[in-house]
Tab-separated table of C-alpha atoms in Angstrom:
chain	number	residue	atom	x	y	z
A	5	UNK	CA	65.012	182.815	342.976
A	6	UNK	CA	63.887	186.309	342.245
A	7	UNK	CA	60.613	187.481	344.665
A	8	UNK	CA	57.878	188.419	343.212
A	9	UNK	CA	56.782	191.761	342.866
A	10	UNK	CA	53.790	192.275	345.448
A	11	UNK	CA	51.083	194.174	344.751
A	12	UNK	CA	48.113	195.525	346.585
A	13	UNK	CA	44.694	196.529	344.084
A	14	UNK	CA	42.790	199.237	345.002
A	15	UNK	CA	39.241	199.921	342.941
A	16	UNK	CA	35.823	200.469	344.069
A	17	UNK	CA	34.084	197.979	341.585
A	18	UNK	CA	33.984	194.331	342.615
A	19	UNK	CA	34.048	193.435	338.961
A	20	UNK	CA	37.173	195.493	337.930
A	21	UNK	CA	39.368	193.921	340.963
A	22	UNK	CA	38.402	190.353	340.371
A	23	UNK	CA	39.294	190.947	336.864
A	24	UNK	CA	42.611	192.513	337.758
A	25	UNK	CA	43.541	189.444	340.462
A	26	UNK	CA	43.098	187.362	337.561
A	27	UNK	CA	45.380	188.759	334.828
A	28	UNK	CA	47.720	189.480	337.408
A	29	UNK	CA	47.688	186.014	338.666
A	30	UNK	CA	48.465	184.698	335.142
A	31	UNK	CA	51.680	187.275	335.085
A	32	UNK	CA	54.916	185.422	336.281
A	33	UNK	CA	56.527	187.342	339.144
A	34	UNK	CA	53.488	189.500	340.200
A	35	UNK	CA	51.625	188.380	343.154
A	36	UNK	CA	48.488	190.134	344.731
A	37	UNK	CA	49.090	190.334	348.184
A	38	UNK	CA	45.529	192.461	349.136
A	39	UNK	CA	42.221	194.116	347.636
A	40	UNK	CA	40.769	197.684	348.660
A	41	UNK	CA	37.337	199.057	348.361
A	42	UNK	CA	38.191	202.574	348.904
A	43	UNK	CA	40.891	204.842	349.247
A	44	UNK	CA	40.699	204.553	353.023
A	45	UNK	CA	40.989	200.728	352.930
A	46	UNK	CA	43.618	201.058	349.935
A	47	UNK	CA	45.905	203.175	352.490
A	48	UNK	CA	45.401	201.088	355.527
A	49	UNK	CA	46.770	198.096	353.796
A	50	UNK	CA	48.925	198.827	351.659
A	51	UNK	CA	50.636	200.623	355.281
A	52	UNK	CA	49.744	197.496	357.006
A	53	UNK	CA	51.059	195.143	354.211
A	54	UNK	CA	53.757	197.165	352.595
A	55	UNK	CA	53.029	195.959	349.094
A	56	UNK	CA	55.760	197.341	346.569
A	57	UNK	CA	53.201	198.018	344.111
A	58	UNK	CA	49.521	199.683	344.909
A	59	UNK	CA	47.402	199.427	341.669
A	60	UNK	CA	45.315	202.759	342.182
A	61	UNK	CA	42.042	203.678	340.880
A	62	UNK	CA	41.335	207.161	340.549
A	63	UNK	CA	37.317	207.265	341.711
A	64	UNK	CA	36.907	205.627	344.889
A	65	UNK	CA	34.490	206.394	348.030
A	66	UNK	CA	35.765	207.547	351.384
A	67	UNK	CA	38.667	208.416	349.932
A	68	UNK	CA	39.611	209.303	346.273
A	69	UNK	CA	42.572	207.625	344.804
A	70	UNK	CA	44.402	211.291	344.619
A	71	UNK	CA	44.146	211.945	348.705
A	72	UNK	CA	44.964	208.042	349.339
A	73	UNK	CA	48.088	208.234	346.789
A	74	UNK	CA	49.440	211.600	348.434
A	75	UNK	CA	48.963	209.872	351.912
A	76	UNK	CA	51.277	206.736	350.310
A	77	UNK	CA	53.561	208.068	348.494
A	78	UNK	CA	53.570	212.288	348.384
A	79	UNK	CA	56.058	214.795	349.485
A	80	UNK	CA	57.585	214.267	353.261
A	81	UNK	CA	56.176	210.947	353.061
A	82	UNK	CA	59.535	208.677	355.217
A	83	UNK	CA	58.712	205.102	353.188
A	84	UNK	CA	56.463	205.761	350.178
A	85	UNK	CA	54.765	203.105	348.609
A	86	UNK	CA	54.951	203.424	344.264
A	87	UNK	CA	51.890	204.028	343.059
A	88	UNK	CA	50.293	203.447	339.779
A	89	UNK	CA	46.747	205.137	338.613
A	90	UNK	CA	44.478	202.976	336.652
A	91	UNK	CA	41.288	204.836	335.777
A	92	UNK	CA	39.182	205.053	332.493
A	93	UNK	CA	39.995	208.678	331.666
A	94	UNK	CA	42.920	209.511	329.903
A	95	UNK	CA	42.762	213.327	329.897
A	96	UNK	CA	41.178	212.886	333.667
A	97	UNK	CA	41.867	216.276	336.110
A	98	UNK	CA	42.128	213.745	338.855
A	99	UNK	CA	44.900	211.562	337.125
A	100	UNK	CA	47.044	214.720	337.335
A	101	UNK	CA	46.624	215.179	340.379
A	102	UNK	CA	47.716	211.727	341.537
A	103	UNK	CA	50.733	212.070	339.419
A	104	UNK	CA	51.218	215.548	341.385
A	105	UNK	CA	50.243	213.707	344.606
A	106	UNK	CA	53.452	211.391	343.984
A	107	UNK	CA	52.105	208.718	341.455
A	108	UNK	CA	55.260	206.980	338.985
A	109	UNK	CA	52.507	206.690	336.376
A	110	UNK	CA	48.959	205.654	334.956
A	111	UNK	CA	47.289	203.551	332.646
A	112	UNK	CA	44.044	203.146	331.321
A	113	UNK	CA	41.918	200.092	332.151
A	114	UNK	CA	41.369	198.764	328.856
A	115	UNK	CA	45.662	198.534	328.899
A	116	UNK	CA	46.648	194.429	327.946
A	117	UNK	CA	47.933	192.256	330.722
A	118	UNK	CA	51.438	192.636	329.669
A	119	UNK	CA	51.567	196.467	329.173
A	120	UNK	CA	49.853	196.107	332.894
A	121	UNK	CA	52.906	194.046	333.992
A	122	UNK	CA	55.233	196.050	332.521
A	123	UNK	CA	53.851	198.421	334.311
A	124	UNK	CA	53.794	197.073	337.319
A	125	UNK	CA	57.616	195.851	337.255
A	126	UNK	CA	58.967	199.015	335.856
A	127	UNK	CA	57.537	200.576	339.013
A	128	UNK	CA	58.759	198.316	341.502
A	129	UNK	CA	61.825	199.197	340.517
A	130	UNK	CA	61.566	202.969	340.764
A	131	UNK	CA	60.972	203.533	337.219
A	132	UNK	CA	57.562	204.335	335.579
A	133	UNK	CA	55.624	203.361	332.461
A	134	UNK	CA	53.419	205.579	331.256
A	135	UNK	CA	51.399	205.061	327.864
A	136	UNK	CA	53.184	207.545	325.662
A	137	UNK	CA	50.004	209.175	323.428
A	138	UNK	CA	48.812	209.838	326.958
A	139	UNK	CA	51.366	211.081	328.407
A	140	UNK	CA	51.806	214.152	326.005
A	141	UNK	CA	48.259	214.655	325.699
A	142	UNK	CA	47.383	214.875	329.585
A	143	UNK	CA	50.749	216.870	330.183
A	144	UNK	CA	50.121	219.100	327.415
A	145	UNK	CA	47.084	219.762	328.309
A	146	UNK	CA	47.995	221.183	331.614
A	147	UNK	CA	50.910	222.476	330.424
A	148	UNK	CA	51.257	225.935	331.493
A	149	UNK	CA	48.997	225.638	334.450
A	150	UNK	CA	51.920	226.160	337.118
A	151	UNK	CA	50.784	223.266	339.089
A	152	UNK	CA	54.116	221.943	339.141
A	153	UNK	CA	56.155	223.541	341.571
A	154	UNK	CA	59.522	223.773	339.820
A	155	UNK	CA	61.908	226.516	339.056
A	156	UNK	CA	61.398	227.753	335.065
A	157	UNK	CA	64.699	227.694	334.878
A	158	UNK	CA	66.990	225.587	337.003
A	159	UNK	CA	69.921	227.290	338.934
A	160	UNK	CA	72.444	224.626	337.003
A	161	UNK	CA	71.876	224.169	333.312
A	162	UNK	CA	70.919	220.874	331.937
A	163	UNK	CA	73.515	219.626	329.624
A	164	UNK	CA	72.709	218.561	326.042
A	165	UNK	CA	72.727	215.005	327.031
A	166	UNK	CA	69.920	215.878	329.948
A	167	UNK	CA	68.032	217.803	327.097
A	168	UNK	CA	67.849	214.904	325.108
A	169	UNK	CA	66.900	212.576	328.490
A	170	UNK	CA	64.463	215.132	329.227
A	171	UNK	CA	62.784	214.443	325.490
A	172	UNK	CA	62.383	210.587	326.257
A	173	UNK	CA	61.667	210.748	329.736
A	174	UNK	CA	58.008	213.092	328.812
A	175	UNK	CA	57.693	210.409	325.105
A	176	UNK	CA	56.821	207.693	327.849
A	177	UNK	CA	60.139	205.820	327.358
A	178	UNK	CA	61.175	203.199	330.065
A	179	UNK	CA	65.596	204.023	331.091
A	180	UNK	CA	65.707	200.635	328.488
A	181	UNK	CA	64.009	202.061	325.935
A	182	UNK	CA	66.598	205.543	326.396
A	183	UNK	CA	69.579	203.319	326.439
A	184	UNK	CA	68.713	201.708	323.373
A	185	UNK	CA	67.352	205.220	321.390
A	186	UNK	CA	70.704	207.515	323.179
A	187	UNK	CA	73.004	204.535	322.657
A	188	UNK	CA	74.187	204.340	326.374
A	189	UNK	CA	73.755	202.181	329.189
A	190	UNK	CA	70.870	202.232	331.316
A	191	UNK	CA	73.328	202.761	334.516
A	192	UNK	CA	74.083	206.180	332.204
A	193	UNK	CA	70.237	206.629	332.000
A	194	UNK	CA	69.822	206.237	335.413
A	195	UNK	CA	72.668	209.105	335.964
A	196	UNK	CA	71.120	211.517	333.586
A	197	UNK	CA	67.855	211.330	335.624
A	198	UNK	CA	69.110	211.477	338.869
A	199	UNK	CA	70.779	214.716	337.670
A	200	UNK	CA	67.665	216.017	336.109
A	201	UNK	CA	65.869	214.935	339.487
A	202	UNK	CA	67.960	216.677	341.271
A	203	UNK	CA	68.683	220.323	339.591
A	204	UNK	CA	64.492	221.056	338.838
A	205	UNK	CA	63.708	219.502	342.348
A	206	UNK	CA	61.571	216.969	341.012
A	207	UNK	CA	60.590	214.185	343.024
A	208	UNK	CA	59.881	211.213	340.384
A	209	UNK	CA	60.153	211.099	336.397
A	210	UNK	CA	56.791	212.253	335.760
A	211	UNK	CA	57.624	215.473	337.695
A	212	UNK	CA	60.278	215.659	334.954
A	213	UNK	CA	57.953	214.917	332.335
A	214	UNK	CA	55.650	217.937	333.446
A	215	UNK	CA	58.176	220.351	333.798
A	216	UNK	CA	59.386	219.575	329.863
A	217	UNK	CA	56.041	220.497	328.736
A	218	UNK	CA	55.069	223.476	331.648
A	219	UNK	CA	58.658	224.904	330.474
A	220	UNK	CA	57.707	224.339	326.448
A	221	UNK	CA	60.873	221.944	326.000
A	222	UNK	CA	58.464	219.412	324.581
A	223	UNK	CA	56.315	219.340	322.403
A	224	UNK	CA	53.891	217.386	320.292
């Protein structure tokens, strides 16, 4: 028997995590293994718990989802927890930020219980789900900005296969979805990005995604 996927909700509103408990609890294979109040709390626990999933809210006292997600799962942290931003702002400064503090993805809070599972899974396993109209409207938006620290150019060209990786990764597309549109397997997919990972010196998917759109590779 498969174990669950265990997941630790962080939000500041009493309301919002009571409602999230619930559709989670109604979601077969996702299990809510602790609440937070703050960003504080949120990193305590989920060190304390070691949930494979933290369900992050972006607006929190203490401390703001972006500090608590860098703490969890940013650079030269040894066992990062994923981390997925929930917030109510889809063109939000601060949701860029988490995703540049080492967030696999976001989605808004009005998002259906099964895109929220989806996203939730996809995560536990080291991928990311990210809503694609959002996607290319936050990264385009900041496109340009240099506030992702990879080369413009990487030492090693990407290959026309990468190119076209590259294109699905920043559309929002889960490694299923770019075996099935690419024709390959997903153990291919998950080659491809490993390879992109590795020659821009990205740490996660949605690094990849910015860097598409920074580098003008994407568009919409």
């Amino acid at each position: 028997m498969t174990e669950p996927v265990r997941v630790l909700v962080a939000d500041d509103q009493d309301l919002v995590r009571t409602g999230l408990r619930l559709i989670l609890g109604t979601l077969d294979g996702i299990e809510v293994v602790g609440e937070a109040r703050d960003g504080q709390e949120a990193v305590r626990l989920a060190r304390e718990l070691r949930p494979d999933v933290c369900l992050m809210d972006i607006r929190m006292p203490v401390l703001d989802g972006v500090e608590a997600t860098r703490l969890l799962a940013g650079p030269g942290v040894e066992d990062p927890v994923a981390v997925v931003v929930i917030t109510t702002f889809d063109l939000d400064e601060y949701v860029h930020g988490a995703l540049l503090a080492g967030a696999t993805g976001f989605l808004l809070k009005d998002a259906g219980p099964a895109l929220l599972g989806e996203a939730i899974r996809a995560a536990s396993r080291g991928d990311s789900l990210i809503s694609p109209g959002i996607t290319r409207r936050l990264l385009s938006t900041f496109a340009g900005t240099g506030r992702a620290a990879l080369p413009a150019q990487p030492v090693d060209p990407l290959t026309e296969r990468e190119e076209q990786v590259l294109l699905t990764i920043a559309r929002g597309r889960t490694n299923a979805e770019i075996a099935a549109e690419l024709y390959i397997s997903i153990s291919t997919v998950k080659t491809h990005i490993g390879s992109l990972m590795a020659k821009l010196g990205a740490r996660n998917r949605v690094e990849v995604a910015m860097w598409g759109y920074e580098t003008g590779r994407v568009r919409e």
